[in-house]
Amino acid sequence: MREQQVMAGSEGKTTRSSAIYGDLRTAILNGSLTPSEKLNVRELSKRFDTGLSPIREALNRLATEGLAQHADNRGFIVSPVSLPELMDLTQARCWMNELGIRRSIELGGADWEESVLVSLHRLTRTPRAPKDGRTGTDPAWNLAHKAFHQALVSACGSDWLIETCGQLFDSAERYRSLASLAGASRTDPRDEHQEILTAALDRDAETAAKLITAHFQRTSELVQTVVKGAQP
């Protein structure tokens, strides 16, 4: 009985820590928690009405992902943003997603084609602007956007590559959110997602790879001026 109680308590702490981690991660990615903002353990403990241990566990997970950093004796901060990191991140995304989409075009079957079609259909039918009129993008659109890009590489045959593309997407999403909150937006009328889909379904790996790289690079160019202003 005692062992069961200990296990139950441990599971409860893990579940609580995971929930806090999820909330903080979302806030970092959508820009609610800004670059270099302090993440005080005691203040967060009060905010989430929980002990210090689940907060530290959540912050350590965020640090592992590169979304938070230890700040000497000050605890944690939201990881800063910088132009060098943005450029490095964009290059890594291009490399990984080019490889992923090429392999998916080579290996993917009818199920893959269907998953890509369905994910783009959901993305196009999801409103991008928040329903409450706030700046930024609607969380549902962000999820649909990631689902589409993950579907494109989902048949590459490597779980590591798929996971890496997802992690790079999330890291880039933080930069894109900063630009969106600052009012920066794309003015290109072309439907780049549709162009990428068409090339993928035509099994034109060369064109698909070029399009997805151009897609990421255009977004990077958009946020560069915003990142300059966000640096400490």
PDB file of N, CA, C and O in Angstrom, residues 1 38 53 58 71 95 97 101 104 116 118 135 138 142 155 168 176 216:
ATOM      1  N   MET A   1       0.836  -1.206   0.000  1.00  0.00           N
ATOM      2  CA  MET A   1       0.000   0.000   0.000  1.00  0.00           C
ATOM      3  C   MET A   1       0.867   1.252   0.000  1.00  0.00           C
ATOM      4  O   MET A   1       0.621   2.193  -0.731  1.00  0.00           O
ATOM      5  N   LYS A  38      12.460  36.798 -17.391  1.00  0.00           N
ATOM      6  CA  LYS A  38      12.789  35.965 -16.244  1.00  0.00           C
ATOM      7  C   LYS A  38      11.688  34.936 -15.995  1.00  0.00           C
ATOM      8  O   LYS A  38      10.500  35.228 -16.124  1.00  0.00           O
ATOM      9  N   SER A  53       9.192  21.862  -6.989  1.00  0.00           N
ATOM     10  CA  SER A  53       9.757  20.755  -7.755  1.00  0.00           C
ATOM     11  C   SER A  53       9.157  20.609  -9.154  1.00  0.00           C
ATOM     12  O   SER A  53       9.903  20.495 -10.135  1.00  0.00           O
ATOM     13  N   ALA A  58       9.762  21.306 -15.067  1.00  0.00           N
ATOM     14  CA  ALA A  58       9.257  21.877 -16.319  1.00  0.00           C
ATOM     15  C   ALA A  58      10.295  22.794 -16.961  1.00  0.00           C
ATOM     16  O   ALA A  58      10.526  22.739 -18.178  1.00  0.00           O
ATOM     17  N   ALA A  71      20.213  31.103 -15.781  1.00  0.00           N
ATOM     18  CA  ALA A  71      20.758  32.471 -15.747  1.00  0.00           C
ATOM     19  C   ALA A  71      21.533  32.675 -14.458  1.00  0.00           C
ATOM     20  O   ALA A  71      21.162  33.466 -13.594  1.00  0.00           O
ATOM     21  N   TRP A  95      17.873  22.254 -44.733  1.00  0.00           N
ATOM     22  CA  TRP A  95      18.574  20.993 -44.966  1.00  0.00           C
ATOM     23  C   TRP A  95      17.716  19.787 -44.585  1.00  0.00           C
ATOM     24  O   TRP A  95      17.560  18.845 -45.369  1.00  0.00           O
ATOM     25  N   ASN A  97      14.422  19.498 -43.932  1.00  0.00           N
ATOM     26  CA  ASN A  97      13.148  19.336 -44.637  1.00  0.00           C
ATOM     27  C   ASN A  97      13.334  18.994 -46.114  1.00  0.00           C
ATOM     28  O   ASN A  97      12.506  18.281 -46.689  1.00  0.00           O
ATOM     29  N   ILE A 101      11.511  15.696 -47.411  1.00  0.00           N
ATOM     30  CA  ILE A 101      10.512  15.683 -48.474  1.00  0.00           C
ATOM     31  C   ILE A 101      10.998  14.869 -49.679  1.00  0.00           C
ATOM     32  O   ILE A 101      10.201  14.194 -50.351  1.00  0.00           O
ATOM     33  N   SER A 104      10.416  11.294 -48.672  1.00  0.00           N
ATOM     34  CA  SER A 104       8.990  10.993 -48.628  1.00  0.00           C
ATOM     35  C   SER A 104       8.422  10.840 -50.034  1.00  0.00           C
ATOM     36  O   SER A 104       7.569   9.979 -50.279  1.00  0.00           O
ATOM     37  N   VAL A 116      -1.062  14.212 -46.641  1.00  0.00           N
ATOM     38  CA  VAL A 116      -0.625  15.558 -47.023  1.00  0.00           C
ATOM     39  C   VAL A 116      -1.814  16.372 -47.526  1.00  0.00           C
ATOM     40  O   VAL A 116      -1.981  17.545 -47.168  1.00  0.00           O
ATOM     41  N   VAL A 118      -5.020  15.933 -46.793  1.00  0.00           N
ATOM     42  CA  VAL A 118      -5.923  16.216 -45.678  1.00  0.00           C
ATOM     43  C   VAL A 118      -5.363  17.328 -44.799  1.00  0.00           C
ATOM     44  O   VAL A 118      -6.089  18.224 -44.363  1.00  0.00           O
ATOM     45  N   THR A 135      -3.652  40.540 -32.082  1.00  0.00           N
ATOM     46  CA  THR A 135      -2.587  40.352 -33.057  1.00  0.00           C
ATOM     47  C   THR A 135      -2.035  38.942 -32.932  1.00  0.00           C
ATOM     48  O   THR A 135      -2.293  38.232 -31.963  1.00  0.00           O
ATOM     49  N   ASP A 138      -3.935  32.503 -34.792  1.00  0.00           N
ATOM     50  CA  ASP A 138      -4.753  31.638 -33.960  1.00  0.00           C
ATOM     51  C   ASP A 138      -3.996  30.344 -33.645  1.00  0.00           C
ATOM     52  O   ASP A 138      -3.371  29.756 -34.539  1.00  0.00           O
ATOM     53  N   ASN A 142      -1.787  27.536 -36.043  1.00  0.00           N
ATOM     54  CA  ASN A 142      -0.400  27.117 -35.797  1.00  0.00           C
ATOM     55  C   ASN A 142      -0.280  25.600 -35.777  1.00  0.00           C
ATOM     56  O   ASN A 142       0.663  25.031 -36.344  1.00  0.00           O
ATOM     57  N   ALA A 155       6.836  10.368 -44.518  1.00  0.00           N
ATOM     58  CA  ALA A 155       7.125   9.082 -45.158  1.00  0.00           C
ATOM     59  C   ALA A 155       8.604   8.914 -45.462  1.00  0.00           C
ATOM     60  O   ALA A 155       8.984   8.048 -46.255  1.00  0.00           O
ATOM     61  N   LEU A 168      12.700  21.689 -35.030  1.00  0.00           N
ATOM     62  CA  LEU A 168      13.142  22.879 -35.748  1.00  0.00           C
ATOM     63  C   LEU A 168      11.952  23.777 -36.086  1.00  0.00           C
ATOM     64  O   LEU A 168      12.055  25.010 -36.038  1.00  0.00           O
ATOM     65  N   ARG A 176       8.720  33.391 -35.690  1.00  0.00           N
ATOM     66  CA  ARG A 176       7.607  33.838 -36.520  1.00  0.00           C
ATOM     67  C   ARG A 176       6.540  34.517 -35.675  1.00  0.00           C
ATOM     68  O   ARG A 176       5.927  35.508 -36.093  1.00  0.00           O
ATOM     69  N   PHE A 216      10.751  28.715 -46.325  1.00  0.00           N
ATOM     70  CA  PHE A 216      11.387  28.986 -45.034  1.00  0.00           C
ATOM     71  C   PHE A 216      12.231  30.258 -45.085  1.00  0.00           C
ATOM     72  O   PHE A 216      12.253  31.045 -44.136  1.00  0.00           O
TER      73      PHE A 216
END
